[in-house]
XYZ file of C-alpha atoms in Angstrom:
306
model
C -67.960 66.927 86.843
C -70.280 69.937 87.089
C -70.136 72.389 89.971
C -73.551 71.188 91.176
C -72.271 67.613 91.291
C -69.084 68.713 93.063
C -71.016 70.650 95.706
C -73.292 67.657 96.308
C -70.305 65.305 96.490
C -68.569 67.393 99.171
C -71.909 68.180 100.884
C -71.336 71.914 100.742
C -74.596 72.626 102.589
C -73.179 71.063 105.754
C -70.011 73.167 105.789
C -71.324 75.290 108.653
C -69.876 72.419 110.696
C -66.388 73.867 110.144
C -67.001 77.604 109.668
C -68.950 78.413 112.834
C -66.660 76.621 115.347
C -63.829 78.589 113.733
C -65.674 81.888 114.183
C -66.619 80.950 117.737
C -62.947 80.228 118.438
C -61.998 83.741 117.323
C -64.741 85.216 119.501
C -63.537 83.103 122.430
C -60.075 84.663 122.066
C -61.498 88.182 121.871
C -63.657 87.587 124.969
C -61.302 85.625 127.221
C -57.876 86.742 125.975
C -58.387 90.345 124.852
C -54.810 91.437 125.601
C -53.118 88.560 123.744
C -51.739 89.353 120.253
C -53.909 87.799 117.514
C -52.420 86.058 114.460
C -55.030 86.853 111.805
C -52.855 85.432 109.019
C -52.741 82.017 110.674
C -56.495 82.149 111.188
C -57.002 82.701 107.456
C -54.699 79.813 106.538
C -56.426 77.526 109.028
C -59.990 78.110 107.861
C -58.974 77.395 104.254
C -57.178 74.200 105.335
C -60.124 73.083 107.488
C -62.585 73.778 104.669
C -60.528 71.756 102.168
C -60.171 68.839 104.563
C -63.854 68.912 105.485
C -64.733 68.645 101.797
C -62.249 65.776 101.436
C -63.854 63.874 104.333
C -67.343 64.117 102.820
C -66.114 63.229 99.322
C -64.303 60.210 100.783
C -67.441 59.234 102.707
C -69.430 59.100 99.457
C -66.554 57.315 97.704
C -66.246 54.618 100.383
C -70.033 54.159 100.608
C -70.201 53.633 96.841
C -67.409 51.037 96.935
C -69.050 49.307 99.908
C -72.358 49.202 98.023
C -70.596 47.610 95.044
C -69.050 44.990 97.309
C -72.309 44.177 99.128
C -74.579 44.299 96.080
C -76.605 47.225 97.419
C -77.654 48.369 93.957
C -80.570 50.565 95.052
C -78.335 52.572 97.379
C -75.532 52.752 94.813
C -77.700 53.955 91.926
C -80.516 55.881 93.628
C -79.004 57.350 96.818
C -75.238 57.783 96.560
C -74.259 60.950 94.679
C -71.644 59.101 92.612
C -74.357 56.848 91.206
C -77.122 59.434 90.852
C -74.771 61.923 89.181
C -72.991 59.223 87.116
C -69.583 60.357 88.357
C -66.313 58.603 87.599
C -65.177 56.659 90.664
C -61.504 57.225 89.851
C -62.104 60.950 89.345
C -63.770 61.182 92.752
C -60.842 59.294 94.294
C -58.225 61.628 92.820
C -60.290 64.675 93.760
C -60.357 63.463 97.361
C -56.580 62.993 97.320
C -56.121 66.517 95.939
C -58.327 68.034 98.648
C -56.460 66.139 101.375
C -53.096 67.178 99.929
C -54.129 70.830 99.769
C -55.348 70.815 103.355
C -52.232 68.944 104.554
C -49.808 71.383 102.899
C -51.565 74.351 104.464
C -51.556 72.494 107.778
C -47.791 71.953 107.627
C -47.327 75.636 106.838
C -49.321 76.432 109.972
C -47.140 74.072 112.026
C -44.078 75.974 110.797
C -45.736 79.253 111.818
C -47.144 78.247 115.200
C -45.221 75.268 116.604
C -45.189 71.481 116.962
C -48.210 71.065 119.275
C -50.395 71.896 116.272
C -48.968 68.881 114.441
C -50.374 66.478 117.043
C -53.748 68.217 117.092
C -53.783 68.071 113.298
C -52.798 64.396 113.184
C -55.705 63.534 115.481
C -58.174 65.402 113.247
C -56.589 63.909 110.118
C -56.906 60.344 111.410
C -60.512 60.862 112.491
C -61.326 62.390 109.095
C -59.739 59.570 107.091
C -61.004 56.754 109.316
C -64.469 58.308 109.381
C -65.345 56.416 106.196
C -62.283 54.287 105.363
C -60.767 51.175 106.885
C -62.346 47.897 108.030
C -64.381 49.632 110.767
C -65.255 53.163 109.614
C -66.063 55.548 112.467
C -69.237 56.671 110.675
C -70.547 53.113 110.890
C -69.866 52.683 114.606
C -71.876 53.759 117.674
C -69.181 56.359 118.442
C -69.652 58.264 115.177
C -71.682 61.053 116.763
C -69.064 61.616 119.461
C -66.118 61.787 117.078
C -67.890 64.023 114.571
C -69.075 66.464 117.245
C -65.801 66.499 119.175
C -63.588 66.831 116.101
C -65.657 69.305 114.088
C -66.903 71.279 117.081
C -64.346 71.168 119.887
C -61.085 70.447 118.035
C -61.653 73.056 115.327
C -62.376 75.645 118.009
C -59.318 74.583 120.036
C -57.020 74.765 117.007
C -58.481 78.174 116.154
C -57.574 79.436 119.615
C -54.116 77.850 119.374
C -53.146 79.303 115.986
C -54.557 82.687 116.975
C -52.893 83.294 120.346
C -50.184 80.625 120.646
C -49.365 77.676 122.883
C -48.606 79.650 126.051
C -52.131 81.082 126.087
C -53.927 77.946 124.852
C -52.310 74.938 126.520
C -53.454 75.816 130.027
C -56.118 74.146 132.157
C -58.455 77.181 132.212
C -58.328 77.630 128.429
C -58.668 73.930 127.617
C -61.672 73.498 129.925
C -63.124 76.799 128.724
C -62.907 75.756 125.074
C -64.415 72.350 125.896
C -67.414 74.018 127.530
C -67.814 76.896 125.064
C -67.686 74.545 122.077
C -70.286 72.157 123.521
C -73.372 73.797 121.920
C -71.920 73.388 118.431
C -70.337 70.004 119.187
C -73.674 68.562 120.341
C -75.488 70.117 117.363
C -72.959 68.597 114.943
C -73.354 65.206 116.620
C -77.130 65.604 116.285
C -76.734 66.142 112.540
C -74.904 62.835 112.113
C -77.457 61.114 114.342
C -80.310 62.443 112.198
C -78.509 61.093 109.133
C -78.154 57.690 110.796
C -81.813 57.701 111.864
C -82.907 58.410 108.295
C -80.527 55.827 106.805
C -80.708 53.099 109.412
C -82.210 50.463 107.102
C -79.657 51.181 104.365
C -76.876 51.185 106.965
C -77.801 47.646 107.982
C -77.620 46.624 104.316
C -74.128 48.142 104.146
C -73.147 46.438 107.441
C -72.837 49.790 109.232
C -73.759 49.334 112.892
C -74.430 52.887 114.034
C -75.878 53.739 117.420
C -79.352 53.622 115.837
C -78.918 49.916 115.112
C -78.624 49.405 118.879
C -81.194 51.944 120.073
C -83.704 51.467 117.261
C -85.239 54.362 115.365
C -87.423 55.471 118.293
C -84.519 55.292 120.737
C -82.363 57.182 118.269
C -84.946 59.964 118.088
C -85.031 60.246 121.891
C -81.232 60.458 121.961
C -81.438 63.085 119.189
C -83.625 65.309 121.362
C -81.234 64.821 124.293
C -78.320 66.096 122.196
C -80.189 69.338 121.520
C -80.983 69.657 125.229
C -77.286 69.152 125.982
C -76.421 71.891 123.464
C -78.743 74.324 125.263
C -77.354 73.258 128.628
C -73.788 73.787 127.450
C -74.637 77.295 126.271
C -76.274 78.223 129.571
C -73.370 76.798 131.579
C -70.865 78.707 129.427
C -72.689 81.980 130.040
C -73.155 81.303 133.759
C -69.426 80.641 134.195
C -68.524 83.646 131.989
C -66.696 81.429 129.509
C -68.978 83.097 126.961
C -70.692 86.492 127.327
C -74.096 86.636 128.996
C -75.497 87.978 125.726
C -74.706 84.599 124.152
C -77.924 83.429 125.828
C -79.780 85.386 123.142
C -79.074 82.340 120.977
C -81.891 80.565 122.829
C -84.250 82.554 120.614
C -83.780 79.755 118.078
C -85.341 77.118 120.376
C -88.921 77.336 118.975
C -87.703 76.887 115.385
C -85.423 73.994 116.340
C -88.277 72.284 118.223
C -90.584 72.769 115.229
C -88.017 71.158 112.920
C -87.478 68.306 115.377
C -91.191 67.530 115.449
C -91.419 67.565 111.658
C -88.414 65.242 111.336
C -89.787 62.906 114.018
C -93.067 62.609 112.110
C -91.240 61.427 108.970
C -87.592 60.548 109.745
C -86.465 59.875 106.178
C -83.657 61.314 104.067
C -85.342 63.086 101.168
C -88.449 64.597 102.783
C -87.050 65.746 106.127
C -83.274 65.378 106.641
C -82.792 68.950 105.457
C -84.498 70.014 108.703
C -81.580 68.596 110.716
C -79.142 70.483 108.472
C -81.255 73.585 109.029
C -81.124 73.059 112.798
C -77.325 72.976 112.746
C -77.183 76.145 110.661
C -79.691 77.955 112.903
C -78.004 76.940 116.168
C -74.518 77.726 114.861
C -75.569 81.102 113.475
C -77.492 82.145 116.593
C -74.730 81.101 119.008
C -72.059 82.860 116.938
C -74.029 86.084 116.399
C -75.160 86.269 120.036
C -71.600 85.658 121.241
C -70.337 88.288 118.809
C -72.761 90.818 120.291
C -71.541 89.915 123.760
C -67.925 90.439 122.722
C -68.804 93.749 121.053
C -70.604 95.143 124.097
C -68.388 93.287 126.629
C -71.425 91.824 128.376
């Protein structure tokens, strides 16, 4: 397996979904809990573990889709769309690679539990189950109408919450103000991550029906899915403004709204041709732009304490 094939298998271009919520979690601690001691070592271990597990989830998604295509006779999808078929990868090799990535992430996760306490184990188990069941099992989460919620909540909110937990400890994290603050502060990235999965489902909705995947687009239709897609971006902007208004994030985090014209431009281009190859990269670009702008703007707010 070449590096190019590996990066495509694990969908390396979408890894902003794990990096930026992590960075935003650190900034949240620096803004809201400036006096609390920070465990930078645990933060380093966590981002490596999250990155490994994120790669494992995407590799497993491609693996399960390929097997499902074999079972359902979806030869066009198997040979022309799925990376295992287009790159002529060994199915067993992909399976063992996924196991290795999961094992690496799990071992680092257990090390973190030993460093920070048992509550992390339950947070980790939730994320682990969502990640595995995202593509595996009789009813994969990715093929259900709740896929957008679980992807956004797990990759956006839970990663940020765990970042806060491993950085400042349970006594600072497991409180009502911190839990509600993290839920609100993570909402811009959580909604943007959910929008990425929705764009994928909009582009693939015909193939998903062939693979017996009943995503939310199969209920709303492609037009309804596009309307819902726009609403997720509006919710992301609303979450950012609410976070700044309530001082959960710095006021300077509102500078992230500078990305709105570019996001709208990409949305219009995707809406005109909502297909995988010509325009899905625009949804990936939207996630990267939103995540980068929110993180940089929040970082400036933390730096200048405004």
